[in-house]
Amino acid sequence: MRTELRTPVRTAAPASGSALRRQNRALVLRSLLREVTASRADLARFTGLARPTISEVVRGLLDEGVIIESDKRHEARPGKPATMLAFDPDAAQILAVDVSDPQRITGALVRTDGTIAHRVIGSGSAEPVTAAAHLADELLALTPRAPLGVGIGAPMDAWTEEDRGLTARIADAVGLAARMPAQVHPDADLAAQAERRFALDADAADFLLVRVGQCTATTVVAEDAARSSAARELAHVRISADPGPDCVCGLSGCVHGWVAAAIGSGPADPVRAVAARHLGIALSVIVTALDLPRVVLSGPVDAGFCAAVGEAMADATRTAHLSSPTVVRPSSVENAVLRGAAARVFATELGIA
Ligand SMILES: [Zn+2]
């Protein structure tokens, strides 16, 4: 039996003030994120807002502790030196929680630039909701200010009775600890967002991100937004008539069944080669349809497994007339789900999502 997708998305309501005030606040924050540091006069110029409005927004942000007054800048023209403003790197943080693997929940306080201020790994022996709540408490005790928002990355789907509703219960527990609602997003989307923003070759062309672990999901990331696609579950597409490993969905021969067996096996286990071949063939259809030059595997996979997937894909697409051979590689971004969650929540808070 197929369960509904477990990807509830709940957005934090504005803490206070009108929609206009929130919009002005977002304009100012966005300018500061881009410029790193700016004076009030700079902000008025960048945003087009009147000086009194800028003064009011800045006063609010200073009171909240989101921004700080930094050095003064001496202008070429006569007059008082301008006071510069910047994000307070210790205050403008997102509480991010990665529940991709409910037995190994991790959390972090992430700064606006994507660096991690603190990271905590939940107790594997504790029940997942309890582990997540403790982890949130532990992180919140490390910062004097409330986080700007809370983001949670979770697998696309839940197949077992105990997993059903687990993400929602974790989100409630973490939101209760932080006293604000948590946004929940598919871990594949967040890993893709982190890959695009933080990978060494982040400026490179479009790619297909494949998130493996509790589920096997794909996200297409493209410069042309119309070619992009939010996370889709690839997991239980039946790829082979081989009986194959039993899958959590109750079938056998599906993509996730093979991939899960490969992840759980040793490096010399023959199931890895078979799983890599099946995954490569499954992905080759997507890659060919969209002419994608790059596939990034995110999750517990090594370079050898990626190479085997790449070989299967090259074999399957030999006559497919792709613009360039598709490169398959593991993700190079550490803590991708946590950093992607923070980037997503931060974008929402700034009104640029
Ligand atoms: Zn399955």
XYZ file of C-alpha atoms and ligand atoms in Angstrom:
354
model
C 0.000 0.000 0.000
C 1.314 3.391 -0.895
C 1.259 6.103 1.764
C 0.864 9.789 1.102
C 4.017 11.842 0.596
C 5.344 13.037 3.889
C 6.373 16.487 2.836
C 4.249 18.940 4.764
C 5.498 22.492 4.355
C 4.599 24.909 7.089
C 5.769 28.455 6.903
C 6.395 30.652 9.901
C 3.826 33.423 10.223
C 5.175 36.969 10.471
C 6.197 37.558 14.079
C 4.633 41.017 14.160
C 3.762 44.035 12.052
C 2.049 44.507 8.767
C 2.817 42.825 5.453
C 4.327 46.106 4.226
C 6.699 46.337 7.170
C 7.744 42.757 6.592
C 8.300 43.483 2.900
C 10.461 46.519 3.704
C 12.383 44.484 6.245
C 13.008 41.813 3.601
C 14.261 44.430 1.126
C 16.770 45.730 3.645
C 17.918 42.251 4.692
C 18.334 41.197 1.070
C 20.504 44.241 0.343
C 22.636 43.540 3.389
C 23.024 39.893 2.397
C 24.278 40.967 -1.028
C 26.425 43.911 0.064
C 27.655 42.377 3.377
C 27.950 45.880 4.832
C 26.076 49.102 4.045
C 25.174 52.458 5.585
C 21.599 53.669 6.038
C 22.064 55.967 3.033
C 23.330 52.999 0.970
C 20.264 50.978 1.986
C 17.924 53.792 0.982
C 19.627 53.883 -2.421
C 19.639 50.099 -2.913
C 16.032 49.561 -1.847
C 14.412 52.766 -3.068
C 12.820 53.184 0.370
C 12.585 56.583 2.060
C 15.189 57.412 4.721
C 12.645 57.477 7.596
C 11.453 53.995 6.535
C 15.041 52.725 6.443
C 15.658 54.211 9.895
C 12.581 52.450 11.283
C 13.454 49.074 9.714
C 17.082 49.327 10.852
C 16.020 50.229 14.397
C 13.783 47.131 14.475
C 16.547 44.870 13.171
C 19.032 46.306 15.703
C 16.504 45.705 18.506
C 15.976 42.138 17.287
C 19.741 41.664 17.297
C 19.741 40.474 13.689
C 22.118 43.215 12.562
C 24.840 45.233 14.258
C 26.443 48.605 13.731
C 29.989 47.990 12.586
C 32.754 50.443 11.646
C 32.162 53.978 10.544
C 33.000 54.868 6.963
C 34.609 58.225 6.178
C 33.041 59.654 3.070
C 35.018 61.717 0.579
C 32.531 64.529 1.026
C 32.433 66.559 4.222
C 30.116 65.595 7.051
C 29.663 62.977 9.721
C 31.187 59.555 8.922
C 28.479 56.986 8.043
C 27.752 54.140 10.455
C 27.944 50.824 8.626
C 25.505 47.972 9.245
C 26.016 44.219 8.877
C 24.433 40.926 9.937
C 25.394 39.838 13.408
C 26.949 36.475 12.474
C 26.070 35.004 15.857
C 22.468 36.197 15.871
C 21.313 35.771 12.276
C 21.205 31.994 12.398
C 18.850 29.248 11.347
C 18.189 26.149 13.430
C 18.416 23.296 10.906
C 17.625 19.644 11.579
C 18.382 16.723 9.252
C 16.119 13.709 9.804
C 17.155 11.917 6.587
C 18.148 9.042 8.833
C 15.822 8.990 11.868
C 18.339 6.843 13.738
C 21.022 9.502 13.298
C 19.364 12.903 13.482
C 21.741 15.846 13.233
C 21.153 19.530 13.865
C 23.036 22.763 13.487
C 22.939 26.496 13.893
C 23.808 27.825 10.442
C 24.905 31.380 9.645
C 23.711 33.512 6.720
C 26.775 32.597 4.642
C 26.093 28.860 5.014
C 28.835 28.182 7.544
C 27.944 26.080 10.558
C 28.245 27.775 13.966
C 27.428 24.651 16.000
C 26.536 21.106 15.034
C 25.107 18.367 17.235
C 24.454 14.698 16.509
C 21.381 13.286 18.244
C 21.543 10.252 20.463
C 21.039 7.177 18.299
C 19.693 5.246 21.276
C 16.900 7.736 21.985
C 13.498 7.643 20.283
C 13.717 10.000 17.235
C 11.242 12.650 18.476
C 12.977 12.807 21.866
C 16.408 12.872 20.224
C 15.347 15.774 17.979
C 13.866 17.767 20.883
C 17.030 17.290 22.992
C 19.211 18.232 20.062
C 17.191 21.426 19.474
C 17.394 22.354 23.176
C 21.135 21.745 23.170
C 21.679 23.976 20.130
C 19.352 26.749 21.346
C 21.257 26.879 24.643
C 24.384 27.750 22.655
C 22.981 30.987 21.254
C 21.744 34.006 23.217
C 19.233 34.987 20.494
C 16.256 33.176 19.049
C 17.034 31.781 15.582
C 15.550 33.556 12.567
C 13.748 30.383 11.595
C 13.693 26.605 11.822
C 14.163 24.223 8.869
C 13.880 20.457 8.740
C 15.024 18.135 5.937
C 13.166 14.820 5.774
C 12.929 11.837 3.415
C 10.215 11.936 0.755
C 8.225 9.014 1.986
C 7.471 6.747 4.911
C 6.577 3.106 4.341
C 6.562 1.644 7.796
C 3.905 2.166 10.447
C 6.345 3.697 12.952
C 7.743 6.127 10.374
C 4.307 7.405 9.379
C 3.797 10.829 10.887
C 7.274 10.756 12.399
C 8.467 13.830 10.505
C 5.439 15.848 11.618
C 6.005 14.825 15.253
C 9.688 15.772 15.008
C 8.753 19.132 13.444
C 6.294 19.799 16.285
C 8.883 18.920 18.938
C 11.612 21.065 17.370
C 9.173 23.949 16.762
C 8.037 23.769 20.397
C 11.653 23.969 21.589
C 12.344 26.977 19.351
C 8.928 28.586 20.000
C 8.309 29.009 16.279
C 6.908 26.780 13.522
C 9.357 24.638 11.579
C 9.453 24.458 7.780
C 9.747 20.885 6.494
C 11.219 20.168 3.053
C 12.299 17.020 1.176
C 15.968 16.297 1.875
C 16.614 15.845 -1.871
C 15.552 19.443 -2.571
C 17.669 20.809 0.261
C 20.730 18.796 -0.767
C 20.268 20.100 -4.327
C 20.004 23.682 -3.098
C 23.208 23.260 -1.067
C 24.948 21.663 -4.046
C 24.051 24.569 -6.256
C 25.151 27.186 -3.744
C 28.131 25.650 -1.978
C 29.781 23.084 -4.295
C 33.145 23.987 -5.791
C 31.685 23.931 -9.301
C 28.420 25.582 -8.261
C 28.456 27.761 -11.352
C 28.547 24.747 -13.645
C 25.604 23.686 -15.769
C 22.369 21.948 -14.867
C 22.411 18.742 -12.869
C 20.329 15.902 -11.537
C 20.692 15.337 -7.814
C 19.907 11.852 -6.557
C 19.413 11.570 -2.823
C 19.911 8.048 -1.503
C 19.316 6.753 1.989
C 15.916 6.266 3.642
C 14.459 6.879 0.185
C 15.815 7.353 -3.318
C 14.660 10.699 -4.695
C 15.675 12.928 -7.587
C 15.705 16.701 -8.039
C 16.532 18.433 -11.316
C 18.351 21.755 -10.904
C 18.618 23.965 -13.988
C 19.503 27.553 -14.784
C 16.248 27.702 -16.699
C 13.701 27.395 -13.901
C 11.206 25.778 -16.266
C 13.562 22.808 -16.611
C 13.968 22.437 -12.859
C 11.858 20.004 -10.923
C 11.136 19.647 -7.236
C 12.015 16.388 -5.529
C 10.362 13.289 -6.960
C 10.523 9.886 -5.504
C 12.255 7.514 -7.864
C 12.542 4.840 -5.271
C 9.895 2.303 -6.059
C 9.989 2.284 -9.836
C 10.542 -1.379 -10.679
C 13.692 -1.508 -12.691
C 14.327 -5.207 -13.108
C 12.498 -8.458 -13.417
C 15.132 -10.016 -11.141
C 13.552 -10.885 -7.850
C 16.238 -8.675 -6.268
C 16.391 -7.605 -2.642
C 13.133 -7.146 -0.754
C 12.231 -3.491 -0.433
C 10.516 -1.656 2.393
C 7.615 -0.960 -0.031
C 6.780 -4.659 -0.079
C 7.938 -5.215 -3.671
C 11.237 -6.458 -5.003
C 13.207 -5.332 -8.036
C 12.552 -1.620 -7.447
C 15.295 1.003 -7.554
C 15.288 1.659 -3.828
C 15.426 -2.033 -2.978
C 18.634 -2.397 -4.988
C 20.204 0.848 -3.780
C 19.378 0.144 -0.119
C 20.944 -3.313 -0.438
C 24.074 -1.762 -1.982
C 24.379 0.849 0.762
C 24.123 -1.810 3.435
C 26.707 -4.086 1.809
C 30.486 -4.303 1.966
C 32.695 -2.930 -0.827
C 33.252 -6.382 -2.366
C 29.611 -7.491 -2.265
C 28.401 -8.283 -5.810
C 25.027 -6.629 -5.064
C 26.752 -3.238 -5.302
C 27.675 -3.725 -8.966
C 24.178 -4.919 -9.858
C 22.551 -2.053 -7.929
C 24.843 0.525 -9.554
C 23.954 -0.847 -12.987
C 20.213 -0.711 -12.295
C 20.440 2.821 -10.889
C 22.570 3.957 -13.838
C 20.053 2.616 -16.342
C 17.115 4.174 -14.455
C 18.840 7.570 -14.338
C 19.946 7.411 -17.970
C 16.340 7.865 -19.076
C 15.995 11.115 -17.103
C 19.441 12.349 -18.147
C 18.735 11.672 -21.817
C 15.299 13.281 -21.740
C 16.714 16.488 -20.246
C 20.240 16.315 -21.776
C 21.853 16.788 -18.358
C 25.663 16.938 -18.152
C 25.983 16.076 -14.474
C 24.554 13.681 -11.902
C 25.348 14.222 -8.231
C 24.733 11.388 -5.778
C 24.034 12.655 -2.258
C 23.990 10.354 0.748
C 25.998 7.368 1.938
C 27.680 6.516 -1.386
C 31.367 6.429 -2.262
C 33.305 7.344 -5.396
C 33.476 3.686 -6.492
C 29.697 3.311 -6.471
C 29.321 6.604 -8.378
C 31.854 5.414 -10.971
C 29.903 2.182 -11.453
C 26.656 4.153 -11.890
C 28.463 6.381 -14.415
C 29.694 3.373 -16.410
C 26.199 1.906 -16.589
C 24.820 5.277 -17.670
C 27.511 5.769 -20.320
C 26.732 2.321 -21.661
C 22.986 2.981 -21.718
C 23.282 6.417 -23.365
C 25.971 5.524 -25.921
C 23.696 6.303 -28.853
C 21.623 8.986 -27.121
C 23.323 12.021 -28.739
C 23.858 13.898 -25.490
C 25.596 17.286 -25.745
C 28.371 15.922 -23.526
C 28.964 12.675 -21.655
C 27.217 12.778 -18.293
C 29.555 12.935 -15.302
C 28.450 11.099 -12.159
C 30.059 12.069 -8.880
C 29.335 12.096 -5.156
C 28.238 15.378 -3.568
C 31.170 17.460 -2.356
C 29.093 19.509 0.097
C 29.436 18.608 3.776
C 26.221 18.764 5.809
C 24.290 19.474 2.620
C 20.797 18.926 4.066
C 21.486 21.155 7.090
C 22.998 23.935 4.996
C 20.302 23.608 2.330
C 17.598 23.799 5.027
C 19.158 26.962 6.411
C 19.442 28.532 2.950
C 15.796 27.718 2.234
C 14.498 29.110 5.519
C 16.692 32.160 5.270
C 15.362 32.827 1.756
C 11.812 32.537 3.095
C 12.570 34.891 5.956
C 14.050 37.410 3.521
C 11.142 37.027 1.137
C 13.302 35.784 -1.743
C 12.087 32.162 -1.795
Zn 10.438 -0.387 -3.216
